[in-house]
Short mmCIF file of C-alpha atoms in Angstrom, two decimals:
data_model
loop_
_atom_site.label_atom_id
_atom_site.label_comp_id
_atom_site.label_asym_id
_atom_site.label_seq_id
_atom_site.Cartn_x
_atom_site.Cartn_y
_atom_site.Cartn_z
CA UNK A 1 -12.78 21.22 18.56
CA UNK A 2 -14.32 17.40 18.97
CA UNK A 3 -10.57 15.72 17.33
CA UNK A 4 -8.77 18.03 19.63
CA UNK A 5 -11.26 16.97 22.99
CA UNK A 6 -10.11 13.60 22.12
CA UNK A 7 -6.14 13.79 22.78
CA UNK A 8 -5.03 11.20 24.78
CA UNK A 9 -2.38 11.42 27.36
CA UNK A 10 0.23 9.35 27.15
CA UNK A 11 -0.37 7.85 30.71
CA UNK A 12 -4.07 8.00 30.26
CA UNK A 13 -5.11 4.88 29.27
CA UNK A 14 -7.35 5.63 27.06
CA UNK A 15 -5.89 5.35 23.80
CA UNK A 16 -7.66 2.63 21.51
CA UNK A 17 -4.70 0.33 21.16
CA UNK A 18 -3.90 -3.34 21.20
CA UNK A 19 -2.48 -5.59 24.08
CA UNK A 20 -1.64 -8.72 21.95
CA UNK A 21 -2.01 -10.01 18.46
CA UNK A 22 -4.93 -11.98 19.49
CA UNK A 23 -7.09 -9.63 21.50
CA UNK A 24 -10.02 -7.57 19.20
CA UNK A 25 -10.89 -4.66 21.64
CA UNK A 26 -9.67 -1.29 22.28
CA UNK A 27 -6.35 -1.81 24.76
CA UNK A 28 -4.24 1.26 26.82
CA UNK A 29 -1.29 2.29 24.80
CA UNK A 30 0.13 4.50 27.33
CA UNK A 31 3.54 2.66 27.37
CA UNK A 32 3.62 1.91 23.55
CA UNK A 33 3.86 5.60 23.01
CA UNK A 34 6.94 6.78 24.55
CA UNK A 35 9.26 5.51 21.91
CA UNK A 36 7.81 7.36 19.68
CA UNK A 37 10.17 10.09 18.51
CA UNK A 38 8.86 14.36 18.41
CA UNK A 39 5.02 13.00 19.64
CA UNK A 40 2.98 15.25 20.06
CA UNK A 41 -0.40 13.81 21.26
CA UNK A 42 -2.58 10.89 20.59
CA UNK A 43 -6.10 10.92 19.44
CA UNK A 44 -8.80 8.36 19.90
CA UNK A 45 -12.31 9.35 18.04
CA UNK A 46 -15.73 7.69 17.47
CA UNK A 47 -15.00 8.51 13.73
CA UNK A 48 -12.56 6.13 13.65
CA UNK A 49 -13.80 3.42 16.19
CA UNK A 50 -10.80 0.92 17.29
CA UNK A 51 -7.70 3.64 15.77
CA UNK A 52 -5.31 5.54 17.56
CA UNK A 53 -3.31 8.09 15.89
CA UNK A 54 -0.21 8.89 17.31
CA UNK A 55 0.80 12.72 15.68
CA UNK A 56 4.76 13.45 15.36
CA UNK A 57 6.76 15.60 14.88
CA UNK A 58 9.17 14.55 11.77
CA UNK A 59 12.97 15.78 11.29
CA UNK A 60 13.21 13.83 7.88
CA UNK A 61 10.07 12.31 5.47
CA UNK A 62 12.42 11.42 2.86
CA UNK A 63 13.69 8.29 2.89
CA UNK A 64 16.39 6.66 0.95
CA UNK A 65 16.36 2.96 0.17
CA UNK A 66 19.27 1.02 1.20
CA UNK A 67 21.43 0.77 -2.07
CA UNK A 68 21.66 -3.52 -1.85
CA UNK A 69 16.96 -3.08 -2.65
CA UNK A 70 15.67 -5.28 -5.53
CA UNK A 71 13.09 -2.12 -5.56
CA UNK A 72 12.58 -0.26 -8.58
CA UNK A 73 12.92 3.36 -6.76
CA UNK A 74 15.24 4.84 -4.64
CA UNK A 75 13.43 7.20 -2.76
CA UNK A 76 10.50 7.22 -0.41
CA UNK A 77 8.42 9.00 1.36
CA UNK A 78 5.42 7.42 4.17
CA UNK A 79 3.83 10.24 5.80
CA UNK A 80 2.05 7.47 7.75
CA UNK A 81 3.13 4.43 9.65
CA UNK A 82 0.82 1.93 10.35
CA UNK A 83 -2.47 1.69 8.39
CA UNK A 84 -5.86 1.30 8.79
CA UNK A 85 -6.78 -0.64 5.98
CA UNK A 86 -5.82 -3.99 8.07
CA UNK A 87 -4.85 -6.09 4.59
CA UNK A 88 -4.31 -9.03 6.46
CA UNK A 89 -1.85 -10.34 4.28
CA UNK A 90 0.58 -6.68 3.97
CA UNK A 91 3.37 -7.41 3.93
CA UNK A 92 4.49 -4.26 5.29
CA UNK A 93 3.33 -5.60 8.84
CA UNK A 94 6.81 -6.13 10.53
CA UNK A 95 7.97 -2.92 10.31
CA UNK A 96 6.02 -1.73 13.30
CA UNK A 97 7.67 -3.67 15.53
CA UNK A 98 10.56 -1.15 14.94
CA UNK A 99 8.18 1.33 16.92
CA UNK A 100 7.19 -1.21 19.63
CA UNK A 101 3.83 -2.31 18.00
CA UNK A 102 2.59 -5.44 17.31
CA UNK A 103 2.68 -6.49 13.59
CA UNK A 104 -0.85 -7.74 13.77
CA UNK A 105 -3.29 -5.82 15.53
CA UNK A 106 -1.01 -2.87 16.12
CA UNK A 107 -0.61 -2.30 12.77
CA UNK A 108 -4.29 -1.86 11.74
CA UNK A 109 -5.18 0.10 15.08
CA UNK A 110 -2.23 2.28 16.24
CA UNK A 111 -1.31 4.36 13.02
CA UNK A 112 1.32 7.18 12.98
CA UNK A 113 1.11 10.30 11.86
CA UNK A 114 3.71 12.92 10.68
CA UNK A 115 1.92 16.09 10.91
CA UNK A 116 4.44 18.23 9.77
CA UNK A 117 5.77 15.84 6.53
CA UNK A 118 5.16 18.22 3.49
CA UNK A 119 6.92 21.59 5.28
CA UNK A 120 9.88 18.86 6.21
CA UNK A 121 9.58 17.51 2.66
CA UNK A 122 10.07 21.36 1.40
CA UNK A 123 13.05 21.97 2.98
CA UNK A 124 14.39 18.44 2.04
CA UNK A 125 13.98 19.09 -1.71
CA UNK A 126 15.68 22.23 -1.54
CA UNK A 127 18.67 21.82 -0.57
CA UNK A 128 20.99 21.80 -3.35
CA UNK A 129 22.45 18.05 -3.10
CA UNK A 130 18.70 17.35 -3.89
CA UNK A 131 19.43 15.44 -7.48
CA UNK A 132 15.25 15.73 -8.43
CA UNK A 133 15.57 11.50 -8.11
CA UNK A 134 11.63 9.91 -8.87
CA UNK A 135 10.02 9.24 -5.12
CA UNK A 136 7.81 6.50 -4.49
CA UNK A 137 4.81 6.99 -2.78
CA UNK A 138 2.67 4.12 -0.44
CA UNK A 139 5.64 1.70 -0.53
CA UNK A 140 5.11 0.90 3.00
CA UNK A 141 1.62 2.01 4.35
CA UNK A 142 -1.02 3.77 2.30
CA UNK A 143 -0.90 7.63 1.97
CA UNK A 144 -4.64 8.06 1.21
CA UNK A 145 -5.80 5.05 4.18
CA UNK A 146 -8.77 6.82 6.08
CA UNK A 147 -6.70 9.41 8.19
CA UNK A 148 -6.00 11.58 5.16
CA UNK A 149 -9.17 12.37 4.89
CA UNK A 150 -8.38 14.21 8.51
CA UNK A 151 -4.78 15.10 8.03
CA UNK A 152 -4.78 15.89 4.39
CA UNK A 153 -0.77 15.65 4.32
CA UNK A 154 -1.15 14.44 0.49
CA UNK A 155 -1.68 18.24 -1.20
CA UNK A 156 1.14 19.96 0.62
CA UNK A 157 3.38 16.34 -0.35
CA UNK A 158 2.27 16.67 -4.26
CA UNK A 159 2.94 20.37 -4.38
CA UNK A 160 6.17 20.06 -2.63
CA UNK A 161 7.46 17.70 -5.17
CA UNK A 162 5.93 18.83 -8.27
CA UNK A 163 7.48 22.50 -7.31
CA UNK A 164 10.66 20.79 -6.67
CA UNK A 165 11.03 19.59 -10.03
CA UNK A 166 11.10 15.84 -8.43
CA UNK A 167 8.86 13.33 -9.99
CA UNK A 168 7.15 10.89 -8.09
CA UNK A 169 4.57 7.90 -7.47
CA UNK A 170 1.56 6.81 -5.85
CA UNK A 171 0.12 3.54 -5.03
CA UNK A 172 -3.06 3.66 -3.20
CA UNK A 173 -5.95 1.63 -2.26
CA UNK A 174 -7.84 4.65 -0.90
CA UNK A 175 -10.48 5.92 -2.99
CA UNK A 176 -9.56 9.46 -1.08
CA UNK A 177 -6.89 9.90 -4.18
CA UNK A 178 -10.23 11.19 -6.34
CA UNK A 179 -9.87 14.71 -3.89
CA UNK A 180 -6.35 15.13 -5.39
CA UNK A 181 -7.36 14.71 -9.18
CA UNK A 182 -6.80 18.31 -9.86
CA UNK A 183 -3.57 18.72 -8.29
CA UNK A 184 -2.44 15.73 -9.62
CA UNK A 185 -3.55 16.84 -13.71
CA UNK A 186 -1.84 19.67 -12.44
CA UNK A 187 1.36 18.35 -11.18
CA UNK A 188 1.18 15.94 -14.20
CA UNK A 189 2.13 19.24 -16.77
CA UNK A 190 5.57 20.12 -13.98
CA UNK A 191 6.76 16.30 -13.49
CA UNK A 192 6.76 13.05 -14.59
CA UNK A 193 3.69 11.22 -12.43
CA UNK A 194 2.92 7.59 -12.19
CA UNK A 195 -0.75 6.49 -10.64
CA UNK A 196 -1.30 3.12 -9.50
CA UNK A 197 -4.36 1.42 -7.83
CA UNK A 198 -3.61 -1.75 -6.16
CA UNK A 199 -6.55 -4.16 -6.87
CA UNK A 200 -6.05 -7.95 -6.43
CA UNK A 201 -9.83 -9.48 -5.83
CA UNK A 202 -12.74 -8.00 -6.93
CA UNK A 203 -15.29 -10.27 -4.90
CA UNK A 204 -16.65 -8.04 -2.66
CA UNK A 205 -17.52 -10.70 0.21
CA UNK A 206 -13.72 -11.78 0.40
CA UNK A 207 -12.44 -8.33 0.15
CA UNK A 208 -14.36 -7.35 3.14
CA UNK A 209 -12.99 -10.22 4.78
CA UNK A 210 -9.26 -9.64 4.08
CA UNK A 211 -9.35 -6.02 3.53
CA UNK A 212 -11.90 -4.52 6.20
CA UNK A 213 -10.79 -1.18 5.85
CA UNK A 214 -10.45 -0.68 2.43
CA UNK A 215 -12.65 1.04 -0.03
CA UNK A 216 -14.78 -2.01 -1.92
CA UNK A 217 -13.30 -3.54 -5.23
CA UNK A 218 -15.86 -1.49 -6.80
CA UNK A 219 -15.37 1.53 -5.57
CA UNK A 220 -11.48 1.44 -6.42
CA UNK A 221 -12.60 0.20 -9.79
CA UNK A 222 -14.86 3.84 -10.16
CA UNK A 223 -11.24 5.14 -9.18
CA UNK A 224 -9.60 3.79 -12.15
CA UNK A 225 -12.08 4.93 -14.81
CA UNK A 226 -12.18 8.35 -12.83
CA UNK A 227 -8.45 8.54 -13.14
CA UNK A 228 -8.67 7.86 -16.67
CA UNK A 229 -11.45 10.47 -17.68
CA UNK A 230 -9.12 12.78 -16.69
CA UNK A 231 -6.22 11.74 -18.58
CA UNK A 232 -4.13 10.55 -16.03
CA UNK A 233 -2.41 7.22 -16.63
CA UNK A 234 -3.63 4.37 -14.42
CA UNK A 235 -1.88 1.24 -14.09
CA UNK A 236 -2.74 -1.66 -11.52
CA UNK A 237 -0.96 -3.60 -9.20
CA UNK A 238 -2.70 -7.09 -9.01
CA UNK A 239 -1.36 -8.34 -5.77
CA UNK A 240 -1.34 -10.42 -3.94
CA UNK A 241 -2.71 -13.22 -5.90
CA UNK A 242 -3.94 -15.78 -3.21
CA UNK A 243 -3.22 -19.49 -3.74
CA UNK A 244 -7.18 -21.42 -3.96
CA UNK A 245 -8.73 -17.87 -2.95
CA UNK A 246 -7.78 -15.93 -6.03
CA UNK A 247 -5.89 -17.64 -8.38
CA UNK A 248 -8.58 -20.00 -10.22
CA UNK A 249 -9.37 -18.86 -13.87
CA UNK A 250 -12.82 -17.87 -12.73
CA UNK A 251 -11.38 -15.23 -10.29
CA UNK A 252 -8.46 -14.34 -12.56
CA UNK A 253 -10.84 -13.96 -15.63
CA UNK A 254 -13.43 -11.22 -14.01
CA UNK A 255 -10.23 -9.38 -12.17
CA UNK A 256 -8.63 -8.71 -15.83
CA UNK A 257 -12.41 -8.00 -17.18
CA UNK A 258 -13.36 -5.38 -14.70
CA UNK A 259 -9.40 -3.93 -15.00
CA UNK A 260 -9.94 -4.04 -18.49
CA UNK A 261 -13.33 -2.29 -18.45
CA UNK A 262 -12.65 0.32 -16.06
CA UNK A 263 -9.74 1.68 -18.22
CA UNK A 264 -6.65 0.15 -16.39
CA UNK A 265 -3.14 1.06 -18.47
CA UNK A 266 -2.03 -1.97 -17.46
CA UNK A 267 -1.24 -5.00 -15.18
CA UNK A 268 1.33 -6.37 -12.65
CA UNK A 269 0.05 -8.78 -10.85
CA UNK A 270 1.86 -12.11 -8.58
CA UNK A 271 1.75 -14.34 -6.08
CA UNK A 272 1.19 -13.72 -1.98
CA UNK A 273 4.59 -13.11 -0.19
CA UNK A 274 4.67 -14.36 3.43
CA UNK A 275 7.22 -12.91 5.13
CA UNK A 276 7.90 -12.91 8.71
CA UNK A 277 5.24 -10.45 10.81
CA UNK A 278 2.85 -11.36 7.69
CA UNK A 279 2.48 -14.94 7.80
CA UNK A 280 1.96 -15.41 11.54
CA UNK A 281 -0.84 -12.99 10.86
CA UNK A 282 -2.01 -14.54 7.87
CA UNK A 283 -1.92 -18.17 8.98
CA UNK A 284 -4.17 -16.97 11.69
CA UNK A 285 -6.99 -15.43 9.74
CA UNK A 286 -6.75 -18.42 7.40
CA UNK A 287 -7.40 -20.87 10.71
CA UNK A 288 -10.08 -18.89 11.37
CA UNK A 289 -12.35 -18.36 7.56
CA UNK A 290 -10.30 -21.28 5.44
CA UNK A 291 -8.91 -24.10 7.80
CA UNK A 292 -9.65 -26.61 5.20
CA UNK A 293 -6.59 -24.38 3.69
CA UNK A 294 -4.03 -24.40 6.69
CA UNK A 295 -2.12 -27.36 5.83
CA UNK A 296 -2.02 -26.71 1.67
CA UNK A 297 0.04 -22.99 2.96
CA UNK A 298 2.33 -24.95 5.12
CA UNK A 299 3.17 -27.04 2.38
CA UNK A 300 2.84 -24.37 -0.24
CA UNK A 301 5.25 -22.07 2.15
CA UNK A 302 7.19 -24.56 4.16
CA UNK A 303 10.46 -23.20 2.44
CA UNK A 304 10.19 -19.49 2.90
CA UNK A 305 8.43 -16.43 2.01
CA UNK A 306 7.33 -17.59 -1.40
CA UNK A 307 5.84 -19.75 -3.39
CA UNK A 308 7.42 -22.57 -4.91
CA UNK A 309 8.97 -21.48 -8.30
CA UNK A 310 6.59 -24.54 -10.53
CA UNK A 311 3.36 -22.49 -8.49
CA UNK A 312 5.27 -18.96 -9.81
CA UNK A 313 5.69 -20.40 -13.07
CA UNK A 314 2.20 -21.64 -13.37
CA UNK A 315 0.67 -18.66 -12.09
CA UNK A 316 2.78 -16.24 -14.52
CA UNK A 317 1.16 -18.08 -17.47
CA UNK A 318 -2.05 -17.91 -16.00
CA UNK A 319 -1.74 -14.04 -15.48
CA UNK A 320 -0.56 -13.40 -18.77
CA UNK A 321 -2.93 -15.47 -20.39
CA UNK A 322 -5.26 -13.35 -19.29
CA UNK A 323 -3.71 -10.20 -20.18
CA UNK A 324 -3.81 -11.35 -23.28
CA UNK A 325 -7.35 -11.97 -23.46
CA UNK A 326 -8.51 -8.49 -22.32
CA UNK A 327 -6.02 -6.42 -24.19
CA UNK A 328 -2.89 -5.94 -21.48
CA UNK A 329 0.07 -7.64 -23.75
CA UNK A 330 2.59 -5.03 -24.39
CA UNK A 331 1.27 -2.87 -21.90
CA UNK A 332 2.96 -1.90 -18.50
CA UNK A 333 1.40 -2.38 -15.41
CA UNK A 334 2.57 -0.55 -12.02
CA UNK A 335 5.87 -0.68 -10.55
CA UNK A 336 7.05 2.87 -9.23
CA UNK A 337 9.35 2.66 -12.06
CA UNK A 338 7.34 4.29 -15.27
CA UNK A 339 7.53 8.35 -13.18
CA UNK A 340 10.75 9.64 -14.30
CA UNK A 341 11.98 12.15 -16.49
CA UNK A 342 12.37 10.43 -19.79
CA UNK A 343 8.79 9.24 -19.92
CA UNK A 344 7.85 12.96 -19.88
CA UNK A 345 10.60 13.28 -22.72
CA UNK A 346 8.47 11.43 -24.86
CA UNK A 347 10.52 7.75 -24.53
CA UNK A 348 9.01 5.18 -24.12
CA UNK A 349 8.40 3.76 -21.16
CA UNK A 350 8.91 -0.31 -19.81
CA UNK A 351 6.20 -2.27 -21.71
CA UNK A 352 5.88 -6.15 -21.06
CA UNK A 353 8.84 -6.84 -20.27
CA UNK A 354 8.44 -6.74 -16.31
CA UNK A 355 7.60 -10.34 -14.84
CA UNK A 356 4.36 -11.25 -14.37
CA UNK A 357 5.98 -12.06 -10.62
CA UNK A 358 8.27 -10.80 -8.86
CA UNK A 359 12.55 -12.25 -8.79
CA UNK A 360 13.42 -13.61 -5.22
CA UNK A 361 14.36 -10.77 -2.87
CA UNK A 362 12.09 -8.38 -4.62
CA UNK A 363 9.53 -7.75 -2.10
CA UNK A 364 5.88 -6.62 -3.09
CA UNK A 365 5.12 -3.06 -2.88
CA UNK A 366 2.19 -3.05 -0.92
#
C-alpha cells in the first residue's frame, strides 16, 4: 500500500522531523524515536507534507488526572500526542518534551499515534473497578487533527465508551467530527455526550496565520450549525482571546455574531495563557508578524502565565457584554463538565455561572 511504502526506519533518516525550534524543513528523527514506548514504525507521506507519525503500541489510553487539577474532569483519553494543527499559541506544547520533542516545531510535525487505543480502551472500561466516571476528550491534542482522517481511532473510542455505559466529551477543532455525526446521535440515546468546537477568531487571514493547520473559522462555523441540525448540543470554547489581535469590540462583536448565527449553545471564552513551552513559541511568531507587539506581551506577561487580573477583569465584561447582546446570558458554554449522568436525568445542567475566564491554576483546555 502507498502509507505502508512510506515506513521509516528508525535509523533511516528519513523521517520528516525537526532539528531545532527554529529550523522550517523536514529534519532526521532517527534518534528522537527510540524513546518512544511499543513503536511500531514511522511514516512520512506526501499527503501530509512536513508530518511524521510515529504509530505505538499503547498498554493504557485512559488517563486519570492527578487529583490536586483545577480541571473540570477526571478522566482522559488522547489517542494522539502531538498535533498537526500547529496553534501557535497551545498551550499543550510542553508536554512533548516528555517524549524528547521539541515544544515548537516538534509538536506540529512529529505527532504520535496509538494505533491500538479503542481495543485498549475496551478492556480498560471493563474491568469492574471501572466506576462509568465522564471522560474528556481533546484535553491535550486534538482527536479529529488531520491524521484521523487516516487512523480513524475516533469510532472504535465513541463505541467503546458509549457501550461501556461511560459518558464522555469532545473538543475539537477538526471539521473531521462531521464523519462521526451518526455515531455520535447514536451514542447520544446510551450516554450523556457533550460537543464542543473551539473557535476563538473568525478572521480568516489571522487564523491561517496562527492556526495553519486548522480547518478555516468558517468551515468550523458549518460544523456548529451541522451539529445542531442534528440535535446534538454544541457549545464553544472561545479561546484564547488574544490581547490587541482579538480582543477589540470589533473582533469580539462578529465572533459572538457568527457563534450566535451558526447555532452555538453557548460560550466560554478568556484570555491567552502563556505558559512555559508556549510562550517561547509564541513570543517568536509574534517577533516575526506583530513586533510592534513584543514589548506590550512582556509587559502584559512579565509576571507569569497570565494576564494581569485588571486585563481579566476587563476582558470578562467585555465577553459577557457580548453574550448578552447575541443571546448567550444564562446559557453554558463548553467546559468538559455539562457530559455526565444527571444532565441525561433531565437536571439541569451549569448555566452562567462559569467565569467568563478561567481562576489561576486552571489551565485552558486546548
Amino acid at each position: 500500500m502507498r502509507w505502508d511504502a512510506q515506513a521509516l526506519s528508525p535509523n533511516s533518516g528519513q523521517a520528516s522531523g525537526i532539528s531545532g525550534e527554529g529550523s522550517r524543513g523536514p529534519a532526521p528523527a532517527g534518534d528522537a524515536l527510540l524513546p518512544l514506548a511499543g513503536l511500531v514504525r514511522s511514516i512520512s507521506t506526501p499527503e501530509f507534507s512536513g508530518v511524521t507519525f510515529h504509530e505505538v503500541t499503547a498498554k493504557s489510553v485512559l488517563n486519570k488526572v492527578p487529583s490536586g487539577s483545577n480541571m473540570p474532569f477526571e478522566w482522559t483519553v488522547n489517542p494522539y500526542r502531538g498535533c498537526s494543527h500547529a496553534c501557535v499559541y497551545c498551550f499543550a506544547r510542553k508536554t512533548h518534551t516528555y517524549l524528547d520533542f521539541d515544544s515548537g516545531r516538534d509538536f506540529d510535525s512529529q505527532v504520535v499515534v496509538k494505533v491500538n487505543a479503542a481495543e485498549v480502551l475496551r478492556k480498560e472500561l471493563a474491568k469492574p473497578s471501572w466506576r462509568r466516571h465522564p471522560v474528556a476528550l481533546g484535553t491535550n491534542t486534538d482527536p479529529y487533527q488531520r491524521a484521523e482522517g487516516r487512523y480513524a481511532l475516533m469510532p472504535g473510542i465513541i463505541r467503546a465508551l458509549a457501550d461501556s455505559g461511560t459518558p464522555f466529551s469532545i473538543l475539537t477543532k477538526g471539521t473531521l467530527l462531521s464523519r462521526d455525526i451518526p455515531l455520535l446521535k447514536h451514542a447520544a440515546t446510551q450516554v450523556p455526550v457533550d460537543l464542543g468546537i473551539s473557535l476563538a477568531m473568525v478572521n480568516p487571514d489571522l487564523a491561517e496565520l496562527m492556526e495553519p493547520g486548522t480547518p478555516s473559522p468558517r468551515a468550523r462555523l458549518k460544523l456548529i450549525s451541522r451539529l445542531r441540525d442534528a440535535g446534538l448540543g454544541c457549545g464553544v470554547m472561545a479561546m484564547p482571546i488574544l490581547p490587541w489581535l482579538t480582543d477589540s469590540d470589533d473582533a469580539l462583536d462578529a465572533l459572538f455574531s457568527e457563534l450566535a448565527s451558526a447555532g452555538a449553545t453557548g460560550v466560554t471564552a478568556g484570555a491567552l495563557y502563556l505558559k512555559p513551552g508556549t510562550r517561547e513559541w509564541y513570543m517568536k511568531w509574534l517577533a516575526t508578524n506583530h513586533p510592534e507587539l513584543v514589548g506590550r506581551y512582556r509587559r502584559l506577561y512579565g509576571q507569569g502565565s497570565y494576564a494581569p487580573k485588571e486585563y481579566r477583569i476587563w476582558l470578562a465584561g467585555r465577553i459577557n457584554h457580548f453574550k448578552a447582546k447575541y443571546g448567550f446570558t444564562g446559557t453554558h458554554g463548553f467546559s468538559h463538565r455539562n457530559a455526565r449522568p444527571e444532565a441525561a436525568a433531565g437536571k439541569q445542567a451549569p448555566t452562567n455561572s462559569e467565569p467568563a475566564e478561567l481562576l489561576p491554576g486552571q489551565e485552558p483546555l486546548f
